[in-house]
Tab-separated table of C-alpha atoms in Angstrom:
chain	number	residue	atom	x	y	z
A	1	MET	CA	-80.355	-2.432	31.306
A	2	LYS	CA	-77.702	0.280	30.828
A	3	ARG	CA	-74.827	-2.274	31.086
A	4	PHE	CA	-76.504	-4.484	28.570
A	5	LYS	CA	-76.888	-1.416	26.131
A	6	ILE	CA	-73.107	-0.788	26.558
A	7	ILE	CA	-72.162	-4.535	26.003
A	8	SER	CA	-74.493	-4.350	22.831
A	9	PHE	CA	-72.748	-1.194	21.422
A	10	LEU	CA	-69.389	-2.816	21.848
A	11	LEU	CA	-70.349	-6.174	20.095
A	12	SER	CA	-71.753	-4.004	17.438
A	13	GLY	CA	-68.750	-2.125	17.075
A	14	LEU	CA	-66.526	-5.356	16.886
A	15	LEU	CA	-68.637	-6.791	14.020
A	16	VAL	CA	-68.206	-3.678	11.793
A	17	LEU	CA	-64.474	-3.829	12.381
A	18	VAL	CA	-64.464	-7.411	11.588
A	19	GLY	CA	-66.664	-6.848	8.501
A	20	CYS	CA	-64.505	-3.946	7.078
A	21	ASP	CA	-61.653	-5.949	5.507
A	22	ASN	CA	-61.362	-3.855	2.439
A	23	ASN	CA	-57.629	-2.659	2.166
A	24	PHE	CA	-56.892	-4.615	5.511
A	25	GLU	CA	-53.552	-5.971	4.368
A	26	THR	CA	-52.537	-2.354	3.421
A	27	LEU	CA	-53.833	-0.952	6.746
A	28	ASN	CA	-52.080	-3.482	8.764
A	29	GLN	CA	-48.528	-2.922	7.271
A	30	ASP	CA	-45.882	-1.533	9.647
A	31	PRO	CA	-44.086	1.169	7.748
A	32	ASN	CA	-40.845	0.671	9.945
A	33	ASN	CA	-40.565	-3.161	8.770
A	34	PRO	CA	-40.692	-3.355	4.991
A	35	THR	CA	-41.555	-6.714	3.642
A	36	ALA	CA	-39.107	-6.299	0.765
A	37	VAL	CA	-35.616	-4.776	1.018
A	38	PRO	CA	-33.093	-3.878	-1.816
A	39	SER	CA	-30.365	-6.198	-2.558
A	40	SER	CA	-27.530	-4.159	-1.522
A	41	LEU	CA	-28.833	-3.750	2.115
A	42	LEU	CA	-27.618	-7.277	2.532
A	43	ILE	CA	-23.860	-6.489	1.689
A	44	PRO	CA	-22.912	-5.222	5.400
A	45	GLY	CA	-24.270	-8.337	7.037
A	46	ILE	CA	-22.629	-10.745	4.615
A	47	ALA	CA	-19.183	-9.031	4.884
A	48	ARG	CA	-19.190	-8.641	8.476
A	49	GLY	CA	-20.391	-12.035	9.146
A	50	ALA	CA	-17.554	-13.571	6.908
A	51	GLN	CA	-14.697	-11.297	8.567
A	52	ASN	CA	-16.110	-11.550	12.034
A	53	ARG	CA	-15.781	-15.279	12.089
A	54	SER	CA	-12.587	-15.622	10.015
A	55	TYR	CA	-10.887	-13.000	12.095
A	56	SER	CA	-12.091	-14.245	15.395
A	57	THR	CA	-9.254	-14.966	17.880
A	58	PHE	CA	-10.842	-18.438	18.239
A	59	VAL	CA	-10.866	-19.168	14.501
A	60	GLY	CA	-8.414	-17.021	12.845
A	61	GLY	CA	-6.064	-16.863	15.917
A	62	ASP	CA	-6.274	-20.384	17.358
A	63	MET	CA	-7.042	-22.510	14.483
A	64	GLY	CA	-5.227	-20.332	11.773
A	65	ALA	CA	-2.517	-18.067	12.936
A	66	CYS	CA	-1.472	-20.536	15.600
A	67	TRP	CA	-1.470	-23.449	13.416
A	68	ALA	CA	0.558	-21.367	10.685
A	69	GLN	CA	2.899	-20.346	13.648
A	70	GLN	CA	2.437	-16.666	13.291
A	71	PHE	CA	0.857	-16.589	16.576
A	72	SER	CA	1.496	-18.296	19.825
A	73	LYS	CA	-0.307	-18.460	23.370
A	74	VAL	CA	0.977	-18.250	26.874
A	75	GLN	CA	-2.406	-19.571	28.319
A	76	TYR	CA	-5.435	-21.478	27.379
A	77	ASN	CA	-3.715	-23.101	24.380
A	78	ASP	CA	-5.463	-26.312	23.690
A	79	GLU	CA	-6.138	-25.257	20.261
A	80	GLU	CA	-2.633	-24.269	19.572
A	81	ARG	CA	-1.835	-27.983	20.669
A	82	TYR	CA	-4.398	-29.173	18.216
A	83	ILE	CA	-7.221	-29.717	20.525
A	84	PRO	CA	-9.983	-27.501	18.877
A	85	ARG	CA	-13.302	-26.691	20.478
A	86	GLN	CA	-16.073	-28.403	18.641
A	87	SER	CA	-18.505	-25.707	19.310
A	88	VAL	CA	-16.227	-23.152	17.407
A	89	ILE	CA	-15.771	-25.418	14.506
A	90	THR	CA	-19.724	-25.465	14.342
A	91	THR	CA	-19.930	-21.867	14.397
A	92	VAL	CA	-17.740	-21.609	11.220
A	93	TRP	CA	-19.818	-24.124	9.496
A	94	ASP	CA	-23.123	-22.572	10.570
A	95	ASP	CA	-22.265	-18.939	9.959
A	96	PHE	CA	-20.759	-19.353	6.529
A	97	TYR	CA	-23.659	-21.208	5.462
A	98	ALA	CA	-26.444	-19.212	6.992
A	99	VAL	CA	-24.909	-15.614	7.014
A	100	VAL	CA	-22.601	-15.706	4.014
A	101	ILE	CA	-23.711	-18.231	1.461
A	102	SER	CA	-27.514	-18.240	2.192
A	103	ASP	CA	-27.796	-14.491	2.418
A	104	ALA	CA	-25.656	-13.945	-0.772
A	105	ASN	CA	-28.042	-16.408	-2.473
A	106	SER	CA	-31.037	-14.041	-1.237
A	107	MET	CA	-29.203	-11.129	-2.430
A	108	TYR	CA	-28.827	-12.640	-5.871
A	109	ASN	CA	-32.464	-13.466	-5.990
A	110	ILE	CA	-33.797	-10.092	-4.943
A	111	ALA	CA	-31.061	-8.456	-7.529
A	112	SER	CA	-32.414	-10.514	-10.157
A	113	GLU	CA	-35.986	-9.316	-9.664
A	114	GLU	CA	-34.569	-5.864	-9.713
A	115	GLU	CA	-32.789	-6.706	-12.880
A	116	ASN	CA	-29.529	-5.373	-11.463
A	117	ASN	CA	-26.616	-7.073	-13.047
A	118	ASN	CA	-24.176	-5.539	-11.132
A	119	MET	CA	-25.686	-6.557	-7.602
A	120	MET	CA	-26.152	-10.088	-9.109
A	121	GLY	CA	-22.403	-10.152	-9.657
A	122	VAL	CA	-21.706	-8.899	-6.152
A	123	ALA	CA	-23.882	-11.681	-4.653
A	124	LEU	CA	-22.129	-14.430	-6.691
A	125	THR	CA	-18.808	-13.122	-5.858
A	126	LEU	CA	-19.568	-13.082	-1.972
A	127	GLN	CA	-21.139	-16.584	-2.303
A	128	ALA	CA	-18.090	-18.123	-4.118
A	129	TYR	CA	-15.927	-16.705	-1.303
A	130	GLY	CA	-18.100	-18.340	1.267
A	131	TYR	CA	-17.835	-21.691	-0.411
A	132	SER	CA	-14.123	-21.421	-0.991
A	133	PHE	CA	-13.512	-20.663	2.669
A	134	LEU	CA	-15.812	-23.479	3.727
A	135	THR	CA	-14.109	-26.198	1.368
A	136	ASP	CA	-10.679	-25.046	2.187
A	137	VAL	CA	-11.135	-25.760	5.712
A	138	PHE	CA	-13.426	-28.853	5.756
A	139	GLY	CA	-12.788	-30.510	2.302
A	140	ASP	CA	-15.912	-32.010	0.706
A	141	ILE	CA	-19.162	-30.028	1.638
A	142	PRO	CA	-22.696	-29.637	0.755
A	143	PHE	CA	-22.664	-27.472	-2.539
A	144	THR	CA	-25.128	-28.519	-5.089
A	145	GLU	CA	-27.948	-28.954	-2.681
A	146	ALA	CA	-26.764	-26.553	0.061
A	147	ILE	CA	-29.074	-23.845	-1.033
A	148	LYS	CA	-31.806	-25.845	-1.282
A	149	ALA	CA	-31.567	-26.804	2.444
A	150	GLY	CA	-34.437	-24.948	4.359
A	151	VAL	CA	-35.971	-23.871	1.074
A	152	ASP	CA	-37.666	-27.061	-0.052
A	153	GLY	CA	-37.353	-28.691	3.272
A	154	ASN	CA	-34.273	-30.672	2.504
A	155	ILE	CA	-32.269	-30.633	5.712
A	156	SER	CA	-29.853	-33.423	4.633
A	157	PRO	CA	-28.038	-32.026	1.520
A	158	VAL	CA	-25.436	-34.260	0.034
A	159	TYR	CA	-21.762	-33.576	0.340
A	160	ASP	CA	-19.922	-32.946	-2.861
A	161	GLU	CA	-16.489	-33.900	-3.653
A	162	GLN	CA	-14.111	-30.861	-3.336
A	163	GLU	CA	-13.182	-31.024	-7.138
A	164	VAL	CA	-16.923	-30.328	-7.763
A	165	VAL	CA	-17.148	-27.655	-5.408
A	166	TYR	CA	-14.047	-25.986	-6.759
A	167	ASN	CA	-15.484	-26.224	-10.303
A	168	GLY	CA	-18.849	-24.780	-8.949
A	169	ILE	CA	-16.799	-21.961	-7.298
A	170	LEU	CA	-15.198	-21.154	-10.685
A	171	LYS	CA	-18.600	-21.017	-12.537
A	172	LEU	CA	-19.854	-18.676	-9.819
A	173	LEU	CA	-16.957	-16.394	-10.379
A	174	ASP	CA	-17.238	-16.556	-14.378
A	175	ASP	CA	-20.938	-15.595	-13.885
A	176	ALA	CA	-20.034	-12.817	-11.637
A	177	ILE	CA	-17.329	-11.367	-13.641
A	178	ALA	CA	-19.448	-11.362	-16.659
A	179	LEU	CA	-22.208	-9.545	-14.974
A	180	LEU	CA	-20.114	-6.832	-13.204
A	181	GLY	CA	-19.826	-3.624	-15.092
A	182	THR	CA	-22.842	-4.260	-17.304
A	183	SER	CA	-25.998	-2.616	-15.758
A	184	GLY	CA	-27.499	-1.730	-12.523
A	185	THR	CA	-26.133	0.440	-9.447
A	186	ILE	CA	-24.521	-0.730	-6.345
A	187	ASP	CA	-25.690	1.442	-3.277
A	188	SER	CA	-22.493	3.218	-2.129
A	189	THR	CA	-23.796	3.624	1.367
A	190	ASN	CA	-24.469	-0.132	1.795
A	191	ASP	CA	-21.518	-1.110	-0.079
A	192	ILE	CA	-18.931	-1.337	2.793
A	193	ILE	CA	-16.315	-2.935	0.815
A	194	TYR	CA	-16.069	-0.867	-2.446
A	195	GLY	CA	-18.522	2.107	-2.106
A	196	GLY	CA	-20.536	0.922	-4.938
A	197	ASP	CA	-17.732	0.599	-7.534
A	198	ALA	CA	-18.626	-2.234	-9.944
A	199	THR	CA	-15.194	-2.048	-11.506
A	200	LEU	CA	-13.440	-2.991	-8.221
A	201	TRP	CA	-15.953	-5.814	-7.517
A	202	LYS	CA	-14.987	-7.238	-10.679
A	203	LYS	CA	-11.325	-7.178	-9.758
A	204	PHE	CA	-12.267	-8.766	-6.574
A	205	ALA	CA	-13.998	-11.742	-8.498
A	206	SER	CA	-11.134	-11.963	-10.857
A	207	SER	CA	-8.515	-11.872	-8.185
A	208	LEU	CA	-10.336	-14.437	-6.042
A	209	LYS	CA	-10.662	-16.667	-9.160
A	210	PHE	CA	-6.752	-16.418	-9.456
A	211	ARG	CA	-6.382	-17.622	-5.990
A	212	VAL	CA	-8.838	-20.653	-6.580
A	213	LEU	CA	-7.015	-21.671	-9.530
A	214	MET	CA	-3.785	-21.473	-7.796
A	215	ARG	CA	-4.985	-23.470	-4.993
A	216	ALA	CA	-6.200	-26.328	-7.466
A	217	SER	CA	-3.221	-26.021	-9.618
A	218	ALA	CA	-1.787	-29.305	-8.460
A	219	LYS	CA	-4.843	-31.227	-9.472
A	220	MET	CA	-6.170	-29.026	-12.674
A	221	ASP	CA	-4.987	-27.691	-15.774
A	222	VAL	CA	-5.137	-24.041	-14.849
A	223	ALA	CA	-2.718	-22.292	-17.091
A	224	SER	CA	-4.915	-21.033	-19.872
A	225	GLN	CA	-7.453	-19.716	-17.401
A	226	LEU	CA	-4.821	-17.890	-15.351
A	227	GLN	CA	-3.445	-16.320	-18.509
A	228	ALA	CA	-6.875	-15.211	-19.589
A	229	LEU	CA	-7.368	-13.422	-16.164
A	230	VAL	CA	-3.872	-11.536	-16.673
A	231	SER	CA	-4.729	-10.513	-20.115
A	232	ALA	CA	-8.218	-9.303	-19.417
A	233	GLY	CA	-6.319	-6.792	-17.137
A	234	ASN	CA	-9.003	-6.990	-14.237
A	235	LEU	CA	-6.722	-8.062	-11.590
A	236	PHE	CA	-5.734	-5.788	-8.535
A	237	THR	CA	-3.098	-3.394	-9.307
A	238	SER	CA	-2.283	-1.822	-5.870
A	239	ASN	CA	-3.280	-1.968	-2.130
A	240	SER	CA	-6.071	0.349	-2.697
A	241	GLU	CA	-7.948	-2.178	-4.677
A	242	ASP	CA	-7.876	-5.335	-2.488
A	243	ALA	CA	-10.942	-6.722	-1.106
A	244	ARG	CA	-11.109	-5.717	2.596
A	245	LEU	CA	-13.688	-4.801	5.264
A	246	VAL	CA	-12.470	-1.689	7.129
A	247	TYR	CA	-13.900	-2.000	10.658
A	248	LEU	CA	-14.945	0.870	12.899
A	249	GLY	CA	-13.172	2.578	15.745
A	250	ALA	CA	-15.097	1.149	18.719
A	251	ASP	CA	-16.861	-1.946	20.143
A	252	PRO	CA	-19.020	-3.638	18.908
A	253	SER	CA	-17.872	-2.819	15.362
A	254	ALA	CA	-14.376	-3.149	15.696
A	255	ASN	CA	-11.788	-5.835	14.350
A	256	PRO	CA	-12.173	-9.197	16.448
A	257	LEU	CA	-8.523	-9.003	17.429
A	258	TYR	CA	-9.096	-5.914	19.083
A	259	GLU	CA	-12.400	-6.917	20.389
A	260	THR	CA	-10.997	-9.698	22.202
A	261	ILE	CA	-7.397	-8.811	22.914
A	262	VAL	CA	-7.983	-5.213	23.921
A	263	PHE	CA	-11.284	-4.527	24.677
A	264	GLY	CA	-11.792	-7.863	26.147
A	265	THR	CA	-8.505	-7.883	27.924
A	266	ARG	CA	-7.544	-11.162	26.730
A	267	GLY	CA	-3.718	-10.898	26.206
A	268	GLU	CA	-2.748	-14.538	25.888
A	269	TRP	CA	-2.228	-14.276	22.041
A	270	LYS	CA	1.412	-13.476	21.390
A	271	VAL	CA	4.006	-13.581	18.472
A	272	ASN	CA	5.360	-16.943	17.547
A	273	SER	CA	9.014	-17.504	17.604
A	274	VAL	CA	9.112	-18.618	14.088
A	275	MET	CA	7.996	-15.320	12.914
A	276	ILE	CA	10.179	-13.146	15.273
A	277	ASP	CA	13.158	-15.220	14.335
A	278	MET	CA	12.550	-15.070	10.737
A	279	LEU	CA	11.917	-11.387	10.559
A	280	ALA	CA	14.887	-10.626	13.003
A	281	SER	CA	17.435	-12.626	11.038
A	282	THR	CA	16.616	-10.743	7.663
A	283	ASN	CA	16.587	-7.316	9.405
A	284	ASP	CA	12.890	-7.090	8.202
A	285	PRO	CA	11.455	-3.827	9.214
A	286	ARG	CA	8.029	-5.342	9.544
A	287	LEU	CA	9.208	-6.905	12.940
A	288	ALA	CA	8.608	-3.613	14.647
A	289	VAL	CA	5.031	-3.426	13.308
A	290	TYR	CA	4.361	-7.118	13.886
A	291	ALA	CA	5.263	-7.344	17.546
A	292	GLN	CA	5.803	-5.346	20.571
A	293	LYS	CA	9.168	-5.611	22.772
A	294	ASN	CA	8.687	-7.437	25.846
A	295	ALA	CA	9.034	-6.412	29.464
A	296	ASP	CA	12.865	-6.613	28.996
A	297	GLY	CA	12.673	-4.441	25.971
A	298	VAL	CA	13.508	-7.073	23.421
A	299	TYR	CA	11.500	-8.925	20.720
A	300	ARG	CA	10.918	-12.479	21.887
A	301	GLY	CA	8.607	-15.010	20.759
A	302	LYS	CA	7.181	-18.247	21.940
A	303	PRO	CA	7.375	-21.700	20.235
A	304	SER	CA	4.067	-23.476	19.465
A	305	GLY	CA	2.658	-25.740	22.046
A	306	LEU	CA	3.819	-26.331	25.581
A	307	ASN	CA	1.376	-27.841	28.035
A	308	ASP	CA	2.772	-25.748	31.045
A	309	VAL	CA	1.966	-22.115	30.312
A	310	PRO	CA	2.167	-19.471	31.659
A	311	SER	CA	5.666	-20.371	33.211
A	312	ASP	CA	8.798	-18.578	34.056
A	313	ASP	CA	10.087	-19.545	30.490
A	314	TYR	CA	7.110	-18.174	28.638
A	315	ASN	CA	4.424	-15.882	30.230
A	316	TYR	CA	2.512	-12.579	29.562
A	317	THR	CA	5.334	-10.321	30.301
A	318	ASN	CA	8.426	-11.936	28.696
A	319	VAL	CA	6.887	-12.804	25.278
A	320	SER	CA	6.068	-10.196	22.712
A	321	ALA	CA	2.623	-9.060	22.244
A	322	LEU	CA	0.965	-8.354	18.837
A	323	GLY	CA	2.038	-4.920	17.322
A	324	THR	CA	-0.147	-2.044	18.081
A	325	PHE	CA	-0.773	-1.752	14.474
A	326	TYR	CA	-2.590	-5.275	14.566
A	327	LEU	CA	-4.557	-4.248	17.713
A	328	ARG	CA	-6.424	-1.374	16.179
A	329	PRO	CA	-9.932	-1.363	16.162
A	330	GLU	CA	-10.045	-0.336	12.580
A	331	LEU	CA	-7.666	-3.143	11.446
A	332	PRO	CA	-8.993	-4.358	8.185
A	333	GLY	CA	-10.374	-7.965	7.563
A	334	PHE	CA	-9.307	-9.155	4.168
A	335	PHE	CA	-10.982	-11.381	1.776
A	336	ILE	CA	-7.967	-11.356	-0.709
A	337	SER	CA	-5.111	-8.813	-0.504
A	338	TYR	CA	-3.023	-7.381	-3.246
A	339	PRO	CA	0.428	-8.707	-1.720
A	340	GLU	CA	-1.176	-12.072	-1.782
A	341	LEU	CA	-2.070	-11.826	-5.536
A	342	LYS	CA	1.245	-10.533	-6.589
A	343	PHE	CA	2.980	-13.623	-4.636
A	344	LEU	CA	0.506	-15.856	-6.412
A	345	MET	CA	1.326	-14.282	-9.761
A	346	ALA	CA	5.016	-14.559	-9.159
A	347	GLU	CA	4.546	-18.264	-8.484
A	348	ALA	CA	2.275	-18.836	-11.671
A	349	VAL	CA	5.170	-17.154	-13.755
A	350	THR	CA	7.770	-19.192	-12.114
A	351	LYS	CA	5.362	-22.569	-12.892
A	352	ASN	CA	5.088	-21.256	-16.319
A	353	TYR	CA	1.220	-20.963	-15.961
A	354	ILE	CA	1.217	-17.356	-17.010
A	355	THR	CA	3.766	-14.961	-18.929
A	356	GLY	CA	5.782	-12.223	-17.220
A	357	ASN	CA	8.564	-11.486	-14.836
A	358	ALA	CA	8.434	-13.467	-11.586
A	359	ASN	CA	10.791	-11.244	-9.756
A	360	THR	CA	8.875	-8.013	-10.620
A	361	HIS	CA	5.577	-9.642	-9.169
A	362	TYR	CA	7.645	-10.877	-6.218
A	363	LEU	CA	9.477	-7.604	-5.274
A	364	GLU	CA	5.947	-5.969	-5.761
A	365	GLY	CA	4.431	-8.323	-3.452
A	366	ILE	CA	7.077	-7.293	-0.713
A	367	ARG	CA	6.830	-3.572	-1.374
A	368	ALA	CA	2.891	-3.637	-1.246
A	369	SER	CA	3.145	-5.655	2.163
A	370	MET	CA	5.547	-3.266	3.613
A	371	GLU	CA	3.606	-0.228	2.551
A	372	TYR	CA	0.457	-1.604	4.084
A	373	ASN	CA	2.359	-1.858	7.206
A	374	GLY	CA	3.590	1.699	7.149
A	375	VAL	CA	7.252	1.062	6.439
A	376	SER	CA	9.036	3.993	5.272
A	377	THR	CA	10.172	4.309	1.554
A	378	ALA	CA	13.782	4.363	2.730
A	379	ASP	CA	13.513	1.386	4.798
A	380	ILE	CA	11.798	-0.606	1.970
A	381	SER	CA	14.323	0.368	-0.647
A	382	SER	CA	17.126	-0.723	1.651
A	383	TYR	CA	15.436	-4.062	2.369
A	384	LEU	CA	14.785	-4.887	-1.326
A	385	LEU	CA	18.172	-4.225	-2.600
A	386	ASN	CA	19.287	-7.719	-1.873
A	387	LYS	CA	15.926	-9.479	-2.140
A	388	SER	CA	15.771	-10.552	-5.586
A	389	LEU	CA	13.938	-13.882	-6.302
A	390	ALA	CA	16.430	-16.851	-6.151
A	391	THR	CA	17.544	-18.055	-9.386
A	392	SER	CA	19.565	-21.125	-8.586
A	393	SER	CA	16.466	-23.493	-8.885
A	394	THR	CA	12.799	-23.278	-9.498
A	395	GLN	CA	12.342	-24.787	-6.036
A	396	ALA	CA	14.514	-22.006	-4.511
A	397	ALA	CA	12.341	-19.511	-6.258
A	398	LEU	CA	9.145	-21.123	-4.920
A	399	THR	CA	10.480	-21.160	-1.363
A	400	ASP	CA	11.186	-17.356	-1.608
A	401	ILE	CA	7.904	-16.637	-2.946
A	402	ALA	CA	5.842	-18.850	-0.325
A	403	THR	CA	7.986	-17.606	2.628
A	404	GLN	CA	7.202	-13.838	1.762
A	405	ASN	CA	3.609	-14.823	1.201
A	406	TRP	CA	3.543	-16.138	4.576
A	407	ILE	CA	5.062	-13.177	6.214
A	408	ALA	CA	2.778	-10.935	4.350
A	409	LEU	CA	-0.348	-12.753	5.633
A	410	TYR	CA	0.380	-12.108	9.144
A	411	SER	CA	-2.860	-11.781	11.184
A	412	GLN	CA	-4.818	-13.228	8.123
A	413	GLY	CA	-4.925	-16.364	10.016
A	414	VAL	CA	-6.937	-18.951	8.285
A	415	GLU	CA	-5.549	-17.766	4.897
A	416	ALA	CA	-1.974	-17.983	6.196
A	417	TRP	CA	-2.693	-21.613	7.455
A	418	THR	CA	-4.305	-22.628	4.275
A	419	GLU	CA	-1.461	-21.304	2.167
A	420	TRP	CA	1.022	-23.035	4.188
A	421	ARG	CA	-0.946	-26.251	3.838
A	422	ARG	CA	-0.679	-25.770	0.034
A	423	THR	CA	3.042	-25.025	-0.170
A	424	LYS	CA	4.532	-26.398	3.251
A	425	ILE	CA	6.668	-23.302	3.310
A	426	PRO	CA	8.126	-22.290	5.545
A	427	ALA	CA	9.326	-25.570	7.190
A	428	LEU	CA	7.470	-25.670	10.491
A	429	THR	CA	7.702	-28.080	13.216
A	430	PRO	CA	4.699	-29.396	15.006
A	431	ALA	CA	3.544	-27.844	18.416
A	432	ILE	CA	5.526	-29.002	21.463
A	433	ASP	CA	3.305	-31.116	23.599
A	434	GLY	CA	0.806	-31.414	20.659
A	435	ALA	CA	-2.052	-33.785	20.664
A	436	LEU	CA	-1.086	-34.609	17.124
A	437	THR	CA	2.249	-35.275	15.541
A	438	GLN	CA	1.720	-33.170	12.675
A	439	ILE	CA	0.209	-29.778	12.008
A	440	PRO	CA	-3.695	-30.093	11.241
A	441	LEU	CA	-4.650	-30.045	7.449
A	442	ARG	CA	-8.472	-29.314	7.947
A	443	TYR	CA	-11.174	-28.936	10.494
A	444	ASN	CA	-13.264	-32.058	11.264
A	445	TYR	CA	-17.154	-31.838	10.433
A	446	PRO	CA	-19.318	-30.399	13.006
A	447	THR	CA	-20.422	-33.125	15.432
A	448	THR	CA	-24.128	-32.471	14.576
A	449	GLU	CA	-23.637	-33.468	10.992
A	450	ALA	CA	-22.952	-37.284	12.168
A	451	SER	CA	-26.461	-37.315	13.344
A	452	ILE	CA	-28.833	-34.760	11.540
A	453	ASN	CA	-27.209	-35.560	8.066
A	454	LYS	CA	-25.779	-39.150	8.967
A	455	ALA	CA	-25.904	-40.791	5.533
A	456	ASN	CA	-24.353	-38.004	3.707
A	457	TYR	CA	-21.958	-37.357	6.407
A	458	GLU	CA	-20.757	-41.056	6.371
A	459	ALA	CA	-20.583	-41.023	2.464
A	460	ALA	CA	-18.406	-38.050	2.488
A	461	VAL	CA	-16.070	-39.599	5.087
A	462	SER	CA	-15.991	-42.735	3.063
A	463	SER	CA	-14.989	-40.575	0.167
A	464	GLN	CA	-12.641	-38.184	1.571
A	465	GLY	CA	-11.200	-40.129	4.359
A	466	THR	CA	-11.370	-40.356	8.160
A	467	ASP	CA	-12.903	-37.252	9.712
A	468	ASN	CA	-9.944	-35.995	11.573
A	469	LEU	CA	-7.734	-33.086	11.641
A	470	THR	CA	-4.915	-34.794	9.599
A	471	THR	CA	-6.949	-36.119	6.646
A	472	PRO	CA	-5.393	-34.331	3.336
A	473	LEU	CA	-7.658	-32.337	1.138
A	474	TRP	CA	-8.094	-32.821	-2.619
A	475	TRP	CA	-6.044	-29.885	-3.637
A	476	MET	CA	-3.095	-30.985	-1.436
A	477	ASP	CA	0.000	-32.211	-3.547
């Protein structure tokens, strides 16, 4: 009987608890896991997601700096010989869509509910960067239906032609520029790029638009838009303004080059002989920053490729390692840098897209690159004495500009490779023992796309060309 009374009491108590549903939702909320977050809280994840992937040694190193012949490898060099790992290509696709573009879209929606124009502009800028990165490595990609995937159940978005994607990116940036600096705040703690400065975000959006226009300049009339950007006065004016993520001093928040090469003790990434020979031949003071001396006390690079490594000819000790400046945990990851902008502006003046002095932009680009690399003022002045832009022909001037941009983009692997694909300067010889007879022009699509999005994948291949590494992209001249 006593046990029966206890059971009855417990059942009665349970009924009381079930019946008391007033304010149950409030009582059941976990104060440590809020259901809504401020839009600015998404900035760190997006910024780190983009830079962690683009600076990864397996992306920015193998399929960026190695293909641009800034880096070379003394072991495990299939990628340098144009045999990329499909799993790595898939992570680029997945991360930029899921971590950068999708989260930036969520940021925009939250900022819109907050009625925060500045944060809406930040979101559009980051979204534009994500799309520009993806389309510049793959070509035609899902754009108009990309954000709808997973929202309305559409897991098979159409691929848009690259020209459509580019126009869409330009629209995102126009909207961002119009929003930034109008109303709302950007939390300085969460903004790990600009510390809450909307003016600098506007310069980021404007400078990124300048790059996007220059990349499309062989296929679009861009002069009026470029001149409008110059006239508006919202482009970068110094190294202190460029768009970068400064990493922290220790694993796991350090620059990916440090994480793999130093912390992970993977020293196979070395300096390419093309870079070392070019810098040495012009007494460029950046050589001592870009490279370490080998075991014999000299700067020595390795040419791209070679199936048999390490060997007596090229190994871990007789090829120069990356300079210690570029193996720092705090090494920034760039979205777009001031030196790159200056070289693009020099090119734009040379091609009569904008007014101005091409030589001034060119020399300022070199100076800014050297200042970033810690070269002394005296050495910079000495180097620049005989470095004025070539005047013998337009092509000679463009060669000077593109060469210096390639040098300045050292360690910015994918961007260096992309600018080389656009200009084909400097002249590079395909990798020795390469699986292809030419340097890759794009990434092939993830293998999963041919199965889960088969019809749209096949339509894209039919429109753009065979899904291989040597199919040219729309903006290539």
